[in-house]
mmCIF file of C-alpha atoms (C1' of nucleotides) in Angstrom:
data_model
loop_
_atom_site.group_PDB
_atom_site.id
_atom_site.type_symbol
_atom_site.label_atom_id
_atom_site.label_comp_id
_atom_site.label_asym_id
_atom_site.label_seq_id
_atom_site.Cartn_x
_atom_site.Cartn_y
_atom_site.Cartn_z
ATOM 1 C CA UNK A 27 177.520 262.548 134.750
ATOM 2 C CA UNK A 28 178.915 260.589 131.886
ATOM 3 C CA UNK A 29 178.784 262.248 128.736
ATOM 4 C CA UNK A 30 176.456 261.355 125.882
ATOM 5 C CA UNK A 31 179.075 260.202 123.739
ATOM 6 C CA UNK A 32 179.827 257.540 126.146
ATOM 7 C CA UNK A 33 176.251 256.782 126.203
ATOM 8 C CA UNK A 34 175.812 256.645 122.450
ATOM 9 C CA UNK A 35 179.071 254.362 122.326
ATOM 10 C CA UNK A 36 178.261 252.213 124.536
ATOM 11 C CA UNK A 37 174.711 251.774 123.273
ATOM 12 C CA UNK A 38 176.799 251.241 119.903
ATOM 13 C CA UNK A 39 178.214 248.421 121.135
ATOM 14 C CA UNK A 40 175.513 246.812 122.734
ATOM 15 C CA UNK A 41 173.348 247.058 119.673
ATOM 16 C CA UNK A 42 176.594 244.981 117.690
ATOM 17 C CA UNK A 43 175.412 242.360 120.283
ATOM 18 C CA UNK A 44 171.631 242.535 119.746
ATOM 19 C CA UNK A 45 171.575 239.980 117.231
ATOM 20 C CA UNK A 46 171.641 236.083 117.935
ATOM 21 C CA UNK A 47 173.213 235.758 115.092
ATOM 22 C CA UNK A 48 176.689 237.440 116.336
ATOM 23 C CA UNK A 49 176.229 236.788 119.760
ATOM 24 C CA UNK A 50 176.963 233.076 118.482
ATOM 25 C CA UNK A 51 179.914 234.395 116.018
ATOM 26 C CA UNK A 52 181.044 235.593 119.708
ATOM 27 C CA UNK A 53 181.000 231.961 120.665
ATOM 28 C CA UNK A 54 182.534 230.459 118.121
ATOM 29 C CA UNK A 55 185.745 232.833 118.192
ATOM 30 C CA UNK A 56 186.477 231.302 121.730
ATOM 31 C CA UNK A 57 187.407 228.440 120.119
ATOM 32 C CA UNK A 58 190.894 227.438 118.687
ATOM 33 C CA UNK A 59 191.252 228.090 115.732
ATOM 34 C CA UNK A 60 190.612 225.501 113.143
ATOM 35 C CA UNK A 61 190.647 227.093 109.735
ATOM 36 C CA UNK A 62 193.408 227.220 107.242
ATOM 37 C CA UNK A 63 195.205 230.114 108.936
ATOM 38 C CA UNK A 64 197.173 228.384 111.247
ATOM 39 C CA UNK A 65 197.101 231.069 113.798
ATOM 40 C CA UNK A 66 195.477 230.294 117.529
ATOM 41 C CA UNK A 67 192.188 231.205 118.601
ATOM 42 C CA UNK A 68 189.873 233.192 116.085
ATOM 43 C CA UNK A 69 188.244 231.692 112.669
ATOM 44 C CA UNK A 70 188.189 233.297 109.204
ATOM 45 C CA UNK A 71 185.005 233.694 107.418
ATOM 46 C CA UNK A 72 184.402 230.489 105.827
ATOM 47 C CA UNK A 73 184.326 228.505 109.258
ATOM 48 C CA UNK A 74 181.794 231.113 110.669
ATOM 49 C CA UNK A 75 179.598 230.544 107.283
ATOM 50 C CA UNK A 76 179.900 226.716 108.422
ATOM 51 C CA UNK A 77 178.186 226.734 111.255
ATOM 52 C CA UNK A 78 175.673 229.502 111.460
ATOM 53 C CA UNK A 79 173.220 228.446 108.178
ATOM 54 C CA UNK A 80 173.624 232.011 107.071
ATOM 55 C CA UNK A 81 174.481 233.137 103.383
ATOM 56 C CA UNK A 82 178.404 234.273 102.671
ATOM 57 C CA UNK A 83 176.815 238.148 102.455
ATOM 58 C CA UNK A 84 175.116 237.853 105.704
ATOM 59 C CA UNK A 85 177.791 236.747 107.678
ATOM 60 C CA UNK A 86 179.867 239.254 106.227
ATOM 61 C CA UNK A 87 177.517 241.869 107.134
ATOM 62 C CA UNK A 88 177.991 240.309 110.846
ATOM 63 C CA UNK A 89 181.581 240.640 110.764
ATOM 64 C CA UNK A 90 181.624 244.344 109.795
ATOM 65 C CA UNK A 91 179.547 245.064 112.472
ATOM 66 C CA UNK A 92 181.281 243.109 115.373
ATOM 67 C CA UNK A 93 184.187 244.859 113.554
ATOM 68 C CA UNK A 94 183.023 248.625 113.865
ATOM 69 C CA UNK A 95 181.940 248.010 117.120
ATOM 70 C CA UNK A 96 185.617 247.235 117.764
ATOM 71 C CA UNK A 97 184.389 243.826 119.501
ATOM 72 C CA UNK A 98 186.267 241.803 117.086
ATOM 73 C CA UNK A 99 189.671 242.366 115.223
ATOM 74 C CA UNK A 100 190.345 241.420 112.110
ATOM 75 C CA UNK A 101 193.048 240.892 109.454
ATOM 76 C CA UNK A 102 193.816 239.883 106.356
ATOM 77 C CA UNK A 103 195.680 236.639 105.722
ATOM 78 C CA UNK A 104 196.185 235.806 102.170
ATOM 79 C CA UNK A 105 192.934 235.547 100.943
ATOM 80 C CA UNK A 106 190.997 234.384 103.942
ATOM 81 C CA UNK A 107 190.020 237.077 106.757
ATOM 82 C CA UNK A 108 191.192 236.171 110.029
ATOM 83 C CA UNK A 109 188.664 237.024 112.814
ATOM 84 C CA UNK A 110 189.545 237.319 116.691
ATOM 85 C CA UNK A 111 187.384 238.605 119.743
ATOM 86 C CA UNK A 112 188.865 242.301 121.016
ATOM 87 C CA UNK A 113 188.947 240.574 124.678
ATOM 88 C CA UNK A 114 190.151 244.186 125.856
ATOM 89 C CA UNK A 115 187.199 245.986 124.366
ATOM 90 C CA UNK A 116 184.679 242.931 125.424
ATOM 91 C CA UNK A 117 186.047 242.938 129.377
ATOM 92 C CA UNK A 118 185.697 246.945 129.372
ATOM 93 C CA UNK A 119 181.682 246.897 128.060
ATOM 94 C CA UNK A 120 181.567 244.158 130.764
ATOM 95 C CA UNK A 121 182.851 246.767 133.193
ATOM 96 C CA UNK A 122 180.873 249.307 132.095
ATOM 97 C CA UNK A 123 177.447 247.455 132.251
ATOM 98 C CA UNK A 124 177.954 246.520 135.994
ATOM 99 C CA UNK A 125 179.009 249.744 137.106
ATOM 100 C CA UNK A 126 178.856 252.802 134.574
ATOM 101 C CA UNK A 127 175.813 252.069 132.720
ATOM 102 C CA UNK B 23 178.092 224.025 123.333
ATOM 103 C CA UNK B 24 175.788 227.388 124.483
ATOM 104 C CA UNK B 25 171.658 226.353 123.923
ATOM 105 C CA UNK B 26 169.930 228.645 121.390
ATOM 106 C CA UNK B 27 167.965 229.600 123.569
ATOM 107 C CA UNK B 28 170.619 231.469 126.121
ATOM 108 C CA UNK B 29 172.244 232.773 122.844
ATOM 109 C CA UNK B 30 168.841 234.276 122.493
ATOM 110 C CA UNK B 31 168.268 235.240 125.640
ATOM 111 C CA UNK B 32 171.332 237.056 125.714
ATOM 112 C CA UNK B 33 171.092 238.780 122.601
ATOM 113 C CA UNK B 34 167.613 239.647 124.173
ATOM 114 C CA UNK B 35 168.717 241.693 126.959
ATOM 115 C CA UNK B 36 171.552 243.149 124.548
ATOM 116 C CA UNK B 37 168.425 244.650 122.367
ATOM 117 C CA UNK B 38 167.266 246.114 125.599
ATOM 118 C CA UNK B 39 170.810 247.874 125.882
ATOM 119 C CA UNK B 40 171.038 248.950 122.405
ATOM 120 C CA UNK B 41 169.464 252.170 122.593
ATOM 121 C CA UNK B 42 171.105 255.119 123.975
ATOM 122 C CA UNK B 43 168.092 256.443 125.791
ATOM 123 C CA UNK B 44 168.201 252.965 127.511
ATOM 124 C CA UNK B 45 171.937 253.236 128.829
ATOM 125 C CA UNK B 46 170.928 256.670 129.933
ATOM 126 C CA UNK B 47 167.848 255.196 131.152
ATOM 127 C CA UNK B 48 169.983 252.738 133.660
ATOM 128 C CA UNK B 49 172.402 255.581 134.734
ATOM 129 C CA UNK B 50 169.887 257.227 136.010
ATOM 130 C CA UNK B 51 168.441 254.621 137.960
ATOM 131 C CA UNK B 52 171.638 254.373 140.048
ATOM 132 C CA UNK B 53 171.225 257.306 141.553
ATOM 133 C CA UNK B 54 168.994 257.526 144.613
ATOM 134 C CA UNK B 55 165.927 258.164 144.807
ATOM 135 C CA UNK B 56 164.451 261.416 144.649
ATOM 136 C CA UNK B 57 160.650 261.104 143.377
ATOM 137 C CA UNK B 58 157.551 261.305 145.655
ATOM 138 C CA UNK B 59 158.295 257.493 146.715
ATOM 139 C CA UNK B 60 160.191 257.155 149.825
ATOM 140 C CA UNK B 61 162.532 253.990 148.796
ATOM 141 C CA UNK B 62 166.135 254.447 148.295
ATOM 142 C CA UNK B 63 167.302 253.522 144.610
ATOM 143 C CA UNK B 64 165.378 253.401 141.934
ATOM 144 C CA UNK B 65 162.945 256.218 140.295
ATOM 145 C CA UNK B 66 159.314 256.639 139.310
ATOM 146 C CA UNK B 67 158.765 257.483 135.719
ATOM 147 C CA UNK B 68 157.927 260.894 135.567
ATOM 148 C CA UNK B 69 161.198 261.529 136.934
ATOM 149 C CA UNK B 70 162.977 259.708 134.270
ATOM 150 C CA UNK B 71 160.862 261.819 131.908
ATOM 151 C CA UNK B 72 161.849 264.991 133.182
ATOM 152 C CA UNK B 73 165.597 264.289 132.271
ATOM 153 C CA UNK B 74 165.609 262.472 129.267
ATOM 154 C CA UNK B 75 163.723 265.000 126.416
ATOM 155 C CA UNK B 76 161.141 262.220 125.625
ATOM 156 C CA UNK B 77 157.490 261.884 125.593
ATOM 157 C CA UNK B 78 155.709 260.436 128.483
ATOM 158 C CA UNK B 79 154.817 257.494 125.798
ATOM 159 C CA UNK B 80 158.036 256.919 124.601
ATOM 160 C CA UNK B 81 159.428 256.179 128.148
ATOM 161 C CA UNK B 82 156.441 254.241 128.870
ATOM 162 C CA UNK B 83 157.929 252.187 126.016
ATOM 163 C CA UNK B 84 161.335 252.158 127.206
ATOM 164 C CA UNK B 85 161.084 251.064 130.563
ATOM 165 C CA UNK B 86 158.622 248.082 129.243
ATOM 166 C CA UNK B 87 161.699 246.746 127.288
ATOM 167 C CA UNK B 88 163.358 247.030 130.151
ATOM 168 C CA UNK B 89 161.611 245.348 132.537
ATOM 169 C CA UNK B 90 160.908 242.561 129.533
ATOM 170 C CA UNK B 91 164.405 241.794 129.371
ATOM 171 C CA UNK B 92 164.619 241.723 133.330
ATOM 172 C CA UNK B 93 167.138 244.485 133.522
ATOM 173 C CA UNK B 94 164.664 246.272 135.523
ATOM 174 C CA UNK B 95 162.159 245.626 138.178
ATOM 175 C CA UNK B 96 158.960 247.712 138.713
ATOM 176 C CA UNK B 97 156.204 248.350 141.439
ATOM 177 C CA UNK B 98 152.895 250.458 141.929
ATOM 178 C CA UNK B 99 153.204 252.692 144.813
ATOM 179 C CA UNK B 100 150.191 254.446 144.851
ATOM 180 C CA UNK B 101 149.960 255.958 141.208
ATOM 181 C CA UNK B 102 153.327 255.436 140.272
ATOM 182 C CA UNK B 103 155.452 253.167 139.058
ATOM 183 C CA UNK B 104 158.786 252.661 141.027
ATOM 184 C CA UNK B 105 161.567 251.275 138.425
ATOM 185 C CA UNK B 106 165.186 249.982 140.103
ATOM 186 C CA UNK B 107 167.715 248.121 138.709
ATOM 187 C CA UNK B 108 167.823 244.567 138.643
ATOM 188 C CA UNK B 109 171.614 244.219 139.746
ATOM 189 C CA UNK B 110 171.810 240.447 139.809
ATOM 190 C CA UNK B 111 170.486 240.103 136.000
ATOM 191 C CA UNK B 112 172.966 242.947 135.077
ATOM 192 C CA UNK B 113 175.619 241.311 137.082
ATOM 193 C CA UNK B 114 174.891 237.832 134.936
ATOM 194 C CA UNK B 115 174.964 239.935 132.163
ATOM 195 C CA UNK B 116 178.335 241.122 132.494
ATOM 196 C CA UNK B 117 179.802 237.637 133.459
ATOM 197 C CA UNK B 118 178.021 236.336 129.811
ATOM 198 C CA UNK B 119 179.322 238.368 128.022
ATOM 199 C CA UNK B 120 183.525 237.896 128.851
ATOM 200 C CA UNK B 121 183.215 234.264 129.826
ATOM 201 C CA UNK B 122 180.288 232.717 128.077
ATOM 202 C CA UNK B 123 179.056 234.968 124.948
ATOM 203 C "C1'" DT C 8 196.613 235.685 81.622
ATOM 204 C "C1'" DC C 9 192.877 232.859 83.017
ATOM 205 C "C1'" DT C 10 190.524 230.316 86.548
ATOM 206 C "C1'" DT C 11 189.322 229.481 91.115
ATOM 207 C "C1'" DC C 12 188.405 230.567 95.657
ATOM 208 C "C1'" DA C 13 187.435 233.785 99.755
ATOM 209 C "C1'" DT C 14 185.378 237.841 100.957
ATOM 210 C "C1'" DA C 15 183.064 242.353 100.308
ATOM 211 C "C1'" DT C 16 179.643 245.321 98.302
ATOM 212 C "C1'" DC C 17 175.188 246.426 95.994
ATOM 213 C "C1'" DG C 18 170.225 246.439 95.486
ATOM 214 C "C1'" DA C 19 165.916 244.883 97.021
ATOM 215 C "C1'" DT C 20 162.664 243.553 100.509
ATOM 216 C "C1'" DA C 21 160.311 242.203 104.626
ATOM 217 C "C1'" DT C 22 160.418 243.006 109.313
ATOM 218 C "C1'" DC C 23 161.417 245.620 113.389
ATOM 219 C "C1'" DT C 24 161.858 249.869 116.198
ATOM 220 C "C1'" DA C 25 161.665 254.579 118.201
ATOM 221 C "C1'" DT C 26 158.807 258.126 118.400
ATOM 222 C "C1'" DC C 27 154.667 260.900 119.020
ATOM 223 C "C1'" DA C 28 149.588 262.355 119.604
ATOM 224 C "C1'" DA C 29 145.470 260.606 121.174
ATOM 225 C "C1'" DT C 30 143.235 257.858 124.249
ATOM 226 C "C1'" DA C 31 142.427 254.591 127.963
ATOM 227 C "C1'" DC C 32 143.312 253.017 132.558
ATOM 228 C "C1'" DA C 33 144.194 253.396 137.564
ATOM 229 C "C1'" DC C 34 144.725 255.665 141.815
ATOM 230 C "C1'" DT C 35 143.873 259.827 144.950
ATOM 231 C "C1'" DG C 36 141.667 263.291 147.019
ATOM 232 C "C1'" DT C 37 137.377 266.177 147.246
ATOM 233 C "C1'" DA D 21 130.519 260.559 141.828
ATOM 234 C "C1'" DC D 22 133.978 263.598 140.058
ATOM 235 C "C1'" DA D 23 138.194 265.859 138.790
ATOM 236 C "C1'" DG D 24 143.074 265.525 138.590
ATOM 237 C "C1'" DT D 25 147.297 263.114 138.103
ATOM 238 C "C1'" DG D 26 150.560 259.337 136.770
ATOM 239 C "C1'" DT D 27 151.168 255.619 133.689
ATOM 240 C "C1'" DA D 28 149.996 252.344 129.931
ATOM 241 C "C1'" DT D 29 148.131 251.276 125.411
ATOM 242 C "C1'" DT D 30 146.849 252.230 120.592
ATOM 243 C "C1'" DG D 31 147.647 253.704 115.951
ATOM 244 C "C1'" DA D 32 150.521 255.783 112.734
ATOM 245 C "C1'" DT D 33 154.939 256.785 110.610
ATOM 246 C "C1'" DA D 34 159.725 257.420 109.486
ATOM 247 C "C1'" DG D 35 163.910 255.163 109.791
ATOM 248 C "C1'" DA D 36 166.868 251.088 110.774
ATOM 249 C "C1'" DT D 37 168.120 246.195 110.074
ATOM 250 C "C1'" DA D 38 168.638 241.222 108.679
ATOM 251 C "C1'" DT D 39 168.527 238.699 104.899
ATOM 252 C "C1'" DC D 40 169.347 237.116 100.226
ATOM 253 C "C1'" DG D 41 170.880 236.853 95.134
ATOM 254 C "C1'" DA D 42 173.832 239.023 92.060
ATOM 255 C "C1'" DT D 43 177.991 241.098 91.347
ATOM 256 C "C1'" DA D 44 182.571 243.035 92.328
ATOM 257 C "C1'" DT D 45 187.133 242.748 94.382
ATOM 258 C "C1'" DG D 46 191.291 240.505 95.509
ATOM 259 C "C1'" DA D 47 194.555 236.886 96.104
ATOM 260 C "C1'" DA D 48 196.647 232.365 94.623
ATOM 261 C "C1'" DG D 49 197.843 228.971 91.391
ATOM 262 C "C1'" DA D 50 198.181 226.893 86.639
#
DNA sequence: TCTTCATATCGATATCTATCAATACACTGT
DNA sequence: ACAGTGTATTGATAGATATCGATATGAAGA
């Protein structure tokens, strides 16, 4: 029987995708990259903000959640944040829904 | 570009994931059956309410969101309610969310 | 140091959700 | 018809969440 930490975890992370909102932040990090940070595939902040009609806070909020969900990666490049999808972490819930859930 | 309305789609059936009763809810659905209906797979709800802590209600509730989000089929057999996974939506599920979310 | 820009946090609010007790509905056997 | 059983709905409530404006933090350049 899987444990309920498992459970809970996984419910964790599905509930960081319950929200249009960063299921389309998901999207838009499949992209190459075409901020300022000159690094391929992810987005800082300010292109997400771009093209979701969202205010700067909002969007943040997003991004801390896709972050603590450990579905997206993130680091700091001077003063822009540079997001990227956690493709490990993304292909394992993937796994899990099909056959562990 | 993804439509809004698969982005909301998907964040749909997400929000029926993002609860950890839910997960649980699925596990158990994988195992055979062992209710008063004679199908293999699937369960009837009062046996999902015998090993999940919750009221009668509240699971009521849980496997409506469920079935809403087509995770989860459901048919009258006599008085009760036979719930089995719907393995092609989960499978769909899993291929949105590494390729296309 | 001062200003500017990118991002995060705070505080407030409206909406949503999980949960239960009570009740209604539906099917079965007597 | 009636009683019993399984499931759904209703109504209420406590807690979570998405959103924004205002503000704070932090980094870069003049």
């Amino acid at each position: 029987m899987k444990s309920a930490v498992q459970t809970e975890d996984l419910a964790a992370k599905f509930k960081a995708l319950a929200d249009p909102s960063r299921v389309r932040i998901l999207e838009l990090l499949k992209k190459p990259s075409c901020c300022a940070v000159d690094v391929p595939g992810g987005l800082c902040a300010c292109d997400i903000e771009g093209q979701l009609d969202l205010s700067q806070p909002t969007i943040s909020h997003h991004m801390k959640v896709l972050r603590e969900a450990g579905l997206v990666e993130a680091s700091k490049i001077g003063q822009w944040m540079w997001y990227r999808r956690n493709e490990k972490a993304i292909t394992e819930l993937a796994e899990a829904i099909r056959s562990a859930v």
